[in-house]
Coordinates of C-alpha atoms in Angstrom, one line a residue:
M29 CA 70.5 84.0 73.9
L30 CA 67.8 86.7 74.5
I31 CA 68.6 90.2 73.3
A32 CA 67.4 92.9 75.7
P33 CA 64.2 94.5 74.6
I34 CA 64.2 98.2 73.6
P35 CA 62.6 100.3 76.4
T36 CA 59.3 101.9 75.4
N37 CA 60.8 105.3 76.3
E38 CA 63.9 104.8 74.2
K39 CA 63.7 108.2 72.4
E40 CA 63.4 110.1 75.7
R41 CA 66.1 107.9 77.3
L42 CA 68.6 108.7 74.5
E43 CA 67.8 112.4 74.7
S44 CA 68.4 112.4 78.4
L45 CA 71.7 110.5 77.9
N46 CA 73.0 112.9 75.3
Q47 CA 72.3 115.9 77.6
Y48 CA 75.1 114.8 79.9
N49 CA 77.8 115.0 77.1
L50 CA 79.7 112.1 78.6
L51 CA 79.8 109.6 75.7
D52 CA 83.3 109.1 74.2
T53 CA 85.0 111.3 76.8
A54 CA 88.5 110.6 78.2
P55 CA 89.0 108.5 81.4
E56 CA 88.4 110.5 84.6
I57 CA 89.8 109.5 88.0
E58 CA 86.5 110.2 89.8
Y59 CA 84.8 107.5 87.8
D60 CA 87.8 105.1 88.0
R61 CA 87.7 105.4 91.8
V62 CA 84.0 104.4 91.8
S63 CA 84.8 101.2 89.8
H64 CA 87.7 100.4 92.1
I65 CA 85.6 100.9 95.2
A66 CA 82.7 98.8 93.8
S67 CA 85.1 95.9 93.1
Q68 CA 86.5 96.2 96.7
L69 CA 83.2 96.5 98.4
C70 CA 81.6 93.6 96.5
Q71 CA 84.8 91.6 96.4
T72 CA 84.5 90.9 92.6
P73 CA 87.4 90.9 90.1
I74 CA 85.5 93.1 87.6
A75 CA 83.4 96.3 88.0
M76 CA 82.4 98.9 85.5
V77 CA 80.4 102.1 84.9
S78 CA 78.9 102.3 81.5
L79 CA 76.2 104.0 79.4
I80 CA 73.8 102.4 76.9
D81 CA 73.8 104.2 73.6
Q82 CA 71.6 103.5 70.6
D83 CA 73.6 100.4 69.5
R84 CA 76.4 99.9 72.0
Q85 CA 77.4 99.8 75.7
W86 CA 80.1 102.4 76.1
V87 CA 82.3 101.9 79.1
K88 CA 83.3 105.1 81.1
S89 CA 85.4 103.3 83.7
V90 CA 86.3 99.6 84.3
H91 CA 88.3 97.7 86.9
G92 CA 89.7 94.3 86.2
L93 CA 89.1 94.3 82.4
T94 CA 90.2 96.0 79.2
V95 CA 87.1 97.0 77.2
S96 CA 85.7 100.3 75.8
T97 CA 82.6 99.3 73.9
I98 CA 80.3 96.2 73.8
P99 CA 77.6 95.6 71.1
R100 CA 74.2 96.3 72.6
E101 CA 72.8 93.0 71.5
L102 CA 75.5 91.2 73.6
S103 CA 75.3 93.5 76.6
L104 CA 74.0 92.3 80.0
C105 CA 73.8 95.9 81.1
A106 CA 71.3 96.5 78.2
H107 CA 69.0 94.2 80.3
T108 CA 69.6 96.3 83.4
I109 CA 68.2 99.5 81.9
T110 CA 64.9 97.9 81.0
N111 CA 63.6 98.8 84.5
E112 CA 64.6 100.8 87.6
F113 CA 65.5 97.9 89.8
P114 CA 68.8 96.0 90.2
L115 CA 69.4 93.1 87.9
V116 CA 70.9 90.2 89.9
I117 CA 72.1 87.0 88.1
E118 CA 73.7 84.5 90.5
D119 CA 74.5 82.0 87.7
T120 CA 74.2 83.0 84.1
T121 CA 74.7 79.4 82.9
K122 CA 71.4 78.6 84.4
D123 CA 69.6 81.6 83.0
T124 CA 68.0 81.0 79.6
R125 CA 68.5 84.6 78.7
F126 CA 72.3 84.4 79.0
W127 CA 73.6 80.9 79.1
D128 CA 74.8 81.0 75.5
N129 CA 75.9 84.6 75.4
P130 CA 79.5 84.8 74.0
A131 CA 80.5 86.8 77.1
V132 CA 79.4 83.9 79.3
T133 CA 80.8 81.0 77.2
G134 CA 84.0 82.9 76.5
Q135 CA 86.0 85.9 77.7
P136 CA 85.4 87.5 80.1
F137 CA 83.4 84.5 81.4
I138 CA 80.6 86.4 83.1
I139 CA 78.9 83.9 85.5
F140 CA 77.8 86.2 88.3
Y141 CA 76.4 89.7 87.5
V142 CA 74.7 92.4 89.5
G143 CA 73.8 95.7 87.7
I144 CA 72.3 98.8 89.2
P145 CA 70.6 101.2 86.7
L146 CA 71.9 104.8 86.5
L147 CA 68.7 106.9 86.7
S148 CA 68.8 110.4 85.2
S149 CA 67.1 113.4 87.0
E150 CA 64.1 112.5 84.8
G151 CA 64.0 108.9 86.2
L152 CA 65.3 107.4 82.9
A153 CA 67.8 104.5 83.0
I154 CA 70.7 105.7 80.9
G155 CA 73.4 103.2 82.0
S156 CA 74.5 101.0 84.8
I157 CA 77.2 100.2 87.4
C158 CA 77.8 96.5 87.6
V159 CA 80.1 93.9 89.3
I160 CA 81.1 90.7 87.7
D161 CA 82.6 87.4 88.9
H162 CA 83.6 84.2 87.2
Y163 CA 81.8 81.9 89.6
P164 CA 78.2 81.6 90.9
R165 CA 77.7 83.6 94.1
Q166 CA 75.6 86.1 96.0
L167 CA 75.9 89.7 97.4
A168 CA 75.2 90.6 101.0
S169 CA 72.4 93.1 101.5
S170 CA 75.0 95.6 102.7
Q171 CA 77.1 95.1 99.6
Q172 CA 74.0 95.7 97.3
L173 CA 73.2 98.8 99.4
A174 CA 76.8 100.0 98.9
L175 CA 76.5 99.4 95.1
Q176 CA 73.3 101.5 95.0
A177 CA 75.1 104.3 96.9
L178 CA 77.9 104.2 94.3
A179 CA 75.3 104.4 91.5
D180 CA 74.0 107.6 93.1
Q181 CA 77.6 108.8 93.3
V182 CA 78.0 108.3 89.6
M183 CA 74.8 110.2 88.8
L184 CA 76.0 113.0 91.1
L185 CA 79.2 113.3 89.1
M186 CA 77.2 113.3 85.9
Q187 CA 74.7 115.8 87.2
L188 CA 77.6 118.1 88.4
R189 CA 79.2 117.8 85.0
R190 CA 75.9 118.7 83.3
T191 CA 75.4 121.6 85.8
N192 CA 79.0 122.9 85.4
N193 CA 78.6 122.8 81.6
Q194 CA 75.4 124.9 82.0
L195 CA 77.2 127.2 84.4
S196 CA 80.1 127.7 82.1
R197 CA 77.8 128.7 79.3
A198 CA 75.8 131.0 81.5
R199 CA 79.0 132.7 82.8
T200 CA 79.9 133.8 79.3
E201 CA 76.6 135.6 78.8
A202 CA 76.3 139.3 79.2
V203 CA 75.1 141.1 82.3
E204 CA 71.5 141.1 81.1
L205 CA 71.4 137.3 81.5
A206 CA 72.3 137.4 85.2
H207 CA 68.7 137.0 86.3
Q208 CA 68.2 134.0 84.0
K209 CA 71.3 132.3 85.5
A210 CA 70.0 132.9 89.0
H211 CA 66.7 131.3 88.0
L212 CA 68.5 128.3 86.5
L213 CA 70.6 127.7 89.6
A214 CA 67.5 127.9 91.8
T215 CA 65.8 125.3 89.7
L216 CA 68.8 123.0 89.8
S217 CA 68.9 123.3 93.6
H218 CA 66.3 120.6 94.2
E219 CA 67.6 118.3 91.4
I220 CA 71.2 118.3 92.8
R221 CA 70.6 118.3 96.6
T222 CA 67.9 115.6 96.5
P223 CA 70.4 112.9 95.3
L224 CA 73.0 114.3 97.6
H225 CA 70.7 113.7 100.5
A226 CA 70.2 110.1 99.3
L227 CA 74.0 109.6 99.1
E228 CA 74.5 110.9 102.6
G229 CA 71.6 108.7 103.8
Y230 CA 72.9 105.5 102.1
T231 CA 76.4 106.2 103.5
Q232 CA 75.1 106.7 107.0
L233 CA 73.1 103.4 106.7
L234 CA 76.3 101.6 105.6
I235 CA 78.2 103.0 108.6
D236 CA 75.3 102.0 110.9
E237 CA 75.6 98.5 109.6
Q238 CA 79.2 98.4 110.9
P239 CA 81.0 97.2 107.7
H240 CA 84.0 95.0 107.8
L241 CA 87.4 96.6 108.6
D242 CA 88.5 96.2 105.0
Q243 CA 85.4 98.1 103.8
Q244 CA 85.4 100.9 106.4
H245 CA 88.1 103.0 104.5
S246 CA 86.1 102.8 101.3
V247 CA 82.8 103.8 103.1
Q248 CA 84.6 106.7 104.8
R249 CA 86.0 107.9 101.5
L250 CA 82.5 107.7 100.0
Q251 CA 81.1 109.8 102.8
T252 CA 83.9 112.3 102.5
T253 CA 83.4 112.6 98.7
G254 CA 79.6 113.1 99.2
R255 CA 80.1 115.8 101.8
T256 CA 82.7 117.5 99.6
L257 CA 80.1 117.6 96.8
V258 CA 77.6 119.2 99.2
Q259 CA 80.2 121.9 99.9
L260 CA 80.8 122.5 96.2
V261 CA 77.0 122.7 95.4
N262 CA 76.4 125.0 98.4
N263 CA 79.1 127.4 97.2
I264 CA 77.6 127.5 93.6
L265 CA 74.0 127.9 94.7
D266 CA 74.7 130.4 97.5
Y267 CA 76.8 132.5 95.1
S268 CA 73.7 132.8 92.9
K269 CA 71.6 134.0 95.8
L270 CA 74.3 136.4 97.0
Q271 CA 74.5 138.0 93.5
A272 CA 70.7 138.3 93.4
G273 CA 70.5 139.6 97.0
K274 CA 68.2 136.7 98.0
L275 CA 70.2 134.9 100.6
T276 CA 68.9 135.2 104.2
L277 CA 70.6 134.0 107.3
E278 CA 69.0 131.6 109.8
R279 CA 69.1 132.2 113.6
M280 CA 69.2 128.9 115.4
P281 CA 71.0 127.5 118.4
F282 CA 74.2 125.6 117.5
S283 CA 77.5 124.5 118.9
L284 CA 80.5 126.3 117.5
R285 CA 82.8 123.6 118.9
E286 CA 80.8 121.0 116.9
I287 CA 80.9 123.1 113.8
I288 CA 84.7 123.3 114.0
Q289 CA 85.1 119.6 114.8
Q290 CA 82.7 118.6 112.0
A291 CA 84.7 120.7 109.4
V292 CA 88.0 119.2 110.6
D293 CA 86.5 115.7 110.3
M294 CA 85.3 116.4 106.8
Q295 CA 88.7 117.6 105.7
S296 CA 90.8 115.1 107.6
W297 CA 91.0 112.6 104.7
Q298 CA 92.4 115.2 102.3
A299 CA 94.9 116.3 105.0
K300 CA 96.0 112.7 105.6
Q301 CA 96.6 112.1 101.9
K302 CA 99.1 114.9 101.9
S303 CA 100.6 114.1 105.4
V304 CA 99.5 117.6 106.6
Q305 CA 98.8 117.7 110.3
L306 CA 95.4 119.2 111.3
I307 CA 95.5 121.0 114.6
T308 CA 92.5 122.3 116.5
K309 CA 92.6 124.7 119.5
I310 CA 89.3 125.9 121.0
D311 CA 89.0 128.3 123.9
P312 CA 87.8 126.1 126.9
K313 CA 85.6 129.0 128.0
L314 CA 83.6 128.9 124.7
P315 CA 79.8 128.6 125.6
A316 CA 78.1 125.4 124.7
R317 CA 75.4 126.9 122.5
L318 CA 75.3 130.1 120.5
T319 CA 72.7 131.5 118.1
G320 CA 73.4 132.0 114.3
D321 CA 73.4 130.4 110.9
A322 CA 75.2 127.1 111.6
T323 CA 75.0 125.9 108.0
R324 CA 76.6 129.0 106.5
L325 CA 79.2 129.2 109.3
L326 CA 80.2 125.6 108.6
Q327 CA 80.4 126.5 104.9
V328 CA 82.8 129.4 105.8
V329 CA 85.1 127.2 107.9
L330 CA 85.1 124.4 105.3
N331 CA 86.1 126.8 102.6
L332 CA 89.0 128.2 104.6
L333 CA 90.2 124.7 105.8
S334 CA 89.9 123.3 102.2
N335 CA 91.9 126.2 100.8
A336 CA 94.6 125.8 103.5
I337 CA 95.0 122.1 102.9
K338 CA 95.0 122.5 99.1
F339 CA 97.9 125.0 99.2
T340 CA 99.9 123.2 101.8
Q341 CA 102.2 120.4 100.6
E342 CA 103.7 119.7 104.1
G343 CA 103.6 120.9 107.6
E344 CA 100.3 121.8 109.4
V345 CA 97.0 123.5 109.1
R346 CA 95.7 125.0 112.4
I347 CA 92.2 126.3 113.3
Q348 CA 91.9 128.2 116.5
A349 CA 88.8 129.8 118.2
T350 CA 89.6 132.5 120.8
I351 CA 87.2 134.5 122.9
L352 CA 87.8 138.2 122.5
D353 CA 84.9 139.5 124.6
E354 CA 82.2 137.9 126.7
T355 CA 79.1 139.1 128.5
F356 CA 76.2 137.1 130.0
S357 CA 74.2 137.2 126.8
K358 CA 76.8 137.6 124.0
V359 CA 80.3 136.4 123.1
T360 CA 82.8 137.7 120.4
V361 CA 84.9 134.8 119.0
K362 CA 87.8 135.1 116.7
I363 CA 88.5 132.2 114.2
D364 CA 92.0 131.8 112.7
V365 CA 92.8 129.3 110.0
S366 CA 96.6 129.1 109.5
D367 CA 98.8 127.0 107.2
T368 CA 102.4 126.5 106.4
G369 CA 101.7 126.5 102.6
I370 CA 102.9 128.4 99.6
G371 CA 101.6 131.8 100.8
I372 CA 100.4 134.7 98.7
P373 CA 102.5 137.3 97.0
E374 CA 101.8 140.8 98.3
A375 CA 100.8 142.1 94.9
S376 CA 98.0 139.5 94.7
L377 CA 96.4 140.2 98.1
A378 CA 94.2 143.0 96.7
L379 CA 92.6 140.6 94.1
L380 CA 92.3 137.7 96.5
F381 CA 88.5 138.0 97.2
N382 CA 87.4 138.7 93.7
E383 CA 85.1 136.2 91.9
Y384 CA 86.8 133.7 89.6
T385 CA 90.2 135.0 90.6
Q386 CA 93.2 133.0 91.6
V387 CA 96.8 134.0 92.6
S388 CA 98.1 133.1 89.2
T389 CA 97.3 131.0 86.1
A390 CA 100.1 128.5 87.2
T391 CA 98.4 128.1 90.6
A392 CA 95.0 127.5 88.9
R393 CA 96.5 124.8 86.7
L394 CA 98.3 123.1 89.6
Y395 CA 95.7 123.3 92.3
G396 CA 92.4 123.7 90.4
G397 CA 89.3 125.3 91.8
S398 CA 86.6 127.7 90.6
G399 CA 88.0 130.9 92.2
L400 CA 84.6 131.3 94.0
G401 CA 85.4 129.9 97.5
L402 CA 87.0 133.0 99.1
A403 CA 84.6 135.4 97.4
I404 CA 81.6 133.5 98.8
T405 CA 83.3 133.2 102.2
R406 CA 83.9 137.0 102.4
Q407 CA 80.3 137.8 101.3
L408 CA 78.8 135.3 103.8
L409 CA 80.8 136.8 106.6
E410 CA 79.7 140.3 105.6
L411 CA 76.1 139.2 106.0
M412 CA 77.0 138.0 109.5
G413 CA 78.5 141.4 110.3
S414 CA 82.1 140.3 110.1
Q415 CA 85.1 140.9 107.9
L416 CA 87.6 138.3 106.5
T417 CA 91.2 139.3 106.8
V418 CA 94.4 137.7 105.6
D419 CA 98.0 137.8 106.7
S420 CA 100.4 136.0 104.4
Q421 CA 104.0 135.6 103.5
E422 CA 105.0 134.0 100.2
G423 CA 106.7 130.7 100.8
K424 CA 105.8 130.6 104.5
G425 CA 102.0 130.4 104.7
S426 CA 98.8 132.3 105.4
T427 CA 96.4 133.0 108.2
F428 CA 92.8 133.9 107.4
S429 CA 90.8 135.4 110.3
F430 CA 87.4 136.7 111.2
A431 CA 85.5 137.6 114.4
L432 CA 81.8 137.0 115.1
S433 CA 79.6 138.4 117.9
L434 CA 77.0 135.8 118.7
A435 CA 74.2 135.5 121.2
V436 CA 74.7 132.9 124.0
V437 CA 71.9 130.4 124.5
A438 CA 71.2 130.0 128.3
D439 CA 70.7 126.5 129.7
A440 CA 71.5 125.0 126.4
P441 CA 70.4 121.4 125.9
T442 CA 73.1 118.8 125.2
G443 CA 70.8 116.5 123.3
L444 CA 67.2 115.7 123.0
P445 CA 65.4 116.9 126.2
A446 CA 64.3 114.2 128.6
S447 CA 60.7 115.1 128.2
L448 CA 61.0 114.8 124.4
A449 CA 62.8 111.5 124.5
A450 CA 60.3 110.0 127.0
D451 CA 57.0 111.4 125.8
G452 CA 57.4 112.9 122.4
L453 CA 56.2 110.9 119.4
F454 CA 57.1 112.5 116.1
L455 CA 55.5 112.1 112.7
A456 CA 57.8 111.9 109.6
V457 CA 56.4 111.9 106.1
D458 CA 58.5 111.5 102.9
D459 CA 57.6 109.5 99.8
N460 CA 61.2 108.3 99.6
A461 CA 61.5 105.2 101.8
I462 CA 65.3 105.7 102.4
N463 CA 64.6 109.2 103.7
T464 CA 62.1 108.0 106.3
K465 CA 64.4 105.1 107.2
I466 CA 67.2 107.7 107.9
L467 CA 64.9 109.9 110.0
S468 CA 63.6 106.9 112.0
R469 CA 67.1 105.7 112.8
L470 CA 68.5 109.1 113.7
I471 CA 65.6 110.0 116.0
A472 CA 65.6 106.6 117.7
K473 CA 69.4 106.8 118.1
H474 CA 68.9 109.9 120.3
G475 CA 66.1 108.5 122.4
G476 CA 63.1 109.8 120.5
Q477 CA 60.1 107.9 119.0
V478 CA 58.8 108.4 115.5
A479 CA 56.1 107.1 113.2
V480 CA 57.2 107.2 109.6
F481 CA 54.9 107.3 106.5
N482 CA 55.7 107.3 102.8
S483 CA 52.1 108.2 102.0
P484 CA 50.8 111.7 103.0
L485 CA 47.2 110.3 103.0
D486 CA 48.2 107.5 105.5
A487 CA 50.0 110.1 107.7
L488 CA 46.9 112.2 107.7
E489 CA 44.7 109.3 108.8
S490 CA 47.2 108.5 111.6
A491 CA 47.1 112.1 112.8
K492 CA 43.4 111.8 113.3
R493 CA 43.9 109.0 115.8
V494 CA 47.4 109.6 117.4
P495 CA 48.7 112.8 119.0
Y496 CA 52.1 113.9 117.9
R497 CA 54.7 116.2 119.5
G498 CA 56.1 117.4 116.2
M499 CA 55.8 116.7 112.5
L500 CA 58.5 116.5 109.8
L501 CA 57.1 116.9 106.3
D502 CA 58.8 116.6 102.9
L503 CA 57.5 119.4 100.6
Y504 CA 57.5 117.5 97.3
M505 CA 55.4 114.4 97.3
P506 CA 53.2 113.0 94.5
E507 CA 49.9 112.3 96.3
M508 CA 49.8 115.5 98.3
D509 CA 52.6 118.0 98.7
G510 CA 53.9 119.1 102.1
Y511 CA 52.1 122.5 102.0
E512 CA 48.7 120.9 101.5
L513 CA 49.4 118.2 104.0
A514 CA 50.5 120.8 106.6
Q515 CA 47.2 122.7 106.2
C516 CA 45.3 119.5 106.7
L517 CA 47.4 118.5 109.8
Q518 CA 46.9 121.9 111.4
E519 CA 43.1 121.3 111.2
V520 CA 43.5 117.9 112.8
Q521 CA 46.1 118.8 115.4
P522 CA 46.1 122.6 115.9
G523 CA 49.3 124.1 117.3
V524 CA 51.6 121.1 116.6
P525 CA 55.1 122.2 115.5
L526 CA 55.7 121.6 111.8
V527 CA 59.1 121.1 110.2
A528 CA 59.5 121.5 106.4
L529 CA 62.1 119.2 104.7
S530 CA 63.3 120.2 101.2
A531 CA 66.4 120.5 99.1
D532 CA 65.0 123.8 97.7
D533 CA 65.8 126.7 100.0
S534 CA 65.0 129.5 97.6
L535 CA 63.6 132.7 99.0
E536 CA 60.3 131.9 97.3
T537 CA 60.1 128.5 99.0
L538 CA 61.0 129.8 102.4
D539 CA 58.3 132.5 102.1
R540 CA 55.7 129.9 101.2
V541 CA 56.9 127.6 104.0
K542 CA 56.4 130.5 106.5
A543 CA 53.0 131.5 105.1
T544 CA 51.8 127.9 105.3
G545 CA 52.4 127.8 109.0
F546 CA 55.7 125.8 109.3
Q547 CA 57.7 126.8 112.4
F548 CA 61.0 125.3 111.1
F549 CA 62.8 124.5 107.8
L550 CA 65.6 121.9 107.4
R551 CA 67.5 121.8 104.2
K552 CA 68.5 118.6 102.5
P553 CA 71.0 117.1 102.7
F554 CA 71.2 117.6 106.4
L555 CA 73.7 116.0 108.8
P556 CA 72.6 114.1 112.0
H557 CA 73.5 116.9 114.4
E558 CA 71.4 119.4 112.5
L559 CA 68.3 117.2 112.9
V560 CA 69.0 116.6 116.6
N561 CA 69.5 120.4 117.2
L562 CA 66.2 121.2 115.5
L563 CA 64.3 118.5 117.4
A564 CA 65.7 120.0 120.6
Q565 CA 64.0 123.3 119.7
L566 CA 60.6 121.6 119.8
A567 CA 60.9 120.9 123.5

C-alpha cells in the first residue's frame, strides 16, 4: 500500500482549509443533498464530501456509508488532493497503490473510486467529493462533468459560509468600519461570482447533453440551487453598493415578459415543493422590448416571488403585469406579486422595509432569511424612480406592488439579427476553457459564429488576420488582462465593438472598462438570454 505523499504546499493548504471553519461542524442538509445527488447521478452506492486535515480525512457528508473520520494514511481521498485533476481508479485491486489497502480488502470494499479535488479560492486542494462502488466500472463523461459541477457547488457553499462569517463579524462593527465592509464585499465579488459562473456553465452543458430522464430532476435542482445562490450573492453585494452610494443602473433593451417568466421558472421548484400554485398574468399589449436595467429588475421580481412563496404554505402566488399608461415611446407598467400566505400584522408594516428586520423573531426562526431582501428591493426600485407598496391582511395574504415607466424600443429584434447570424464572426477570449465552451455553444445555438481562444496572445494574432464583428474579452487573464488586450485589438481593428466579461462590477471596474474603450459590459454569471440580447445590440 502506498501512502499518499504530503503536498509541497501543505502549510498553505492547511491554512486555507482552516479559514473555512468547517471541520468538526454538525451535518447540514445542503451538503447531504450534494452527496445524495452525486450517488444518483453516478449510480454508485457510496458518495461523500470530505476534507483532508493534518492527519485525517474528515467526512462532512456521506451517502451509503456510516463514517466520520478516516486516518490519512489509509485515505484514497488523500491521493486526490495531491493535484488539481480528478483521480479515477476503475479497479483498485489492479492498482499497486491500493490493492492491499484495508478499505479495499475489507469494509467498505472500495473497488471503484473517482475523486474530484475541492479547490479553495487560492487554488489549493483542501478536500474532495468522491463516488465509490464495490465493482470495477467506468463513469461516462457526462457523469464526470456532473461530479465536477457538484464539487464547484460544495466550494460555493463553503465560500458562502466563509463570506457570511466575515459579513457577520463586519456587521457587528461600529459605523466607522462601514467603508471597510464595503471594500471587503467588493473584493469578494470576483471570488464568489467566478465559481458561480462556472456552476451555471457546467449545469447548462449538462442540460445540453440531454441527460437521462432519471437524471433530469437532479440537474434541474442543481441549476435552481445555483441560480438561488446568484440571487443571494447579488443581494449581499448590491446592498453594499447601495449603502456606499456606488450602484449605477444600466440602460439596455430587454423583454419584461422574459424577465417575469425567467423569475417564475427559477422559483417554480420551491413552489412545487410546497404545492403552491404559481400563476402568471401579463398584459397582452405589453411591448416586446423596453429599456432599463434587466438584471436589477429580475432581482426585484425574484426577491418578491421568493418572499411570497416562503410565507405561503398552501394556495397560490400570483404575479401580474398591467399597463397603466402607454404612448408611442413610453409605457407605465404595474407589477403585482400576491400570495395567500400568513400576511403581515398592521403594527409591523412600518418596519417591513428596514434592514435586518423581520415581522417577528418567531417568523425569523421558522422561515429564516437575512432580513435584507425587501430593503434592497425598495432601494433598487427607488433608483428606478418607483416605490414599493404593500397591502396585507394577517392570515389572508399580501400583495406587493410597484409601477415603472420604461422607454419602448421600436422595431425590437426577436433574436440575433439575420445579418449578424449570417455574416458576423465574433471573437471570444477567456483563459477558462469551460467559459469559452459555453460562449461558443450559446452563440452557435442562436445562429452566430464565434472563434474562441484561451490565450490572449493567440487571439491577438488571429485578429491581425481575420476581421471580427464583435469581441468578447474576459478582464482577468494571466498572460495579458482584458484591458491591455482591448487596447491592442483597437489598434489592429479600429472601431470593432468590444464587450467586457467579468464577475467584478464595482464602480471602479466599470469606470476603467469605459475608459479603455469597451462599448458593453456583461457581468458573470450571465444567463443565455442576457448574452443574446447583448449580441443583438451589436447589429
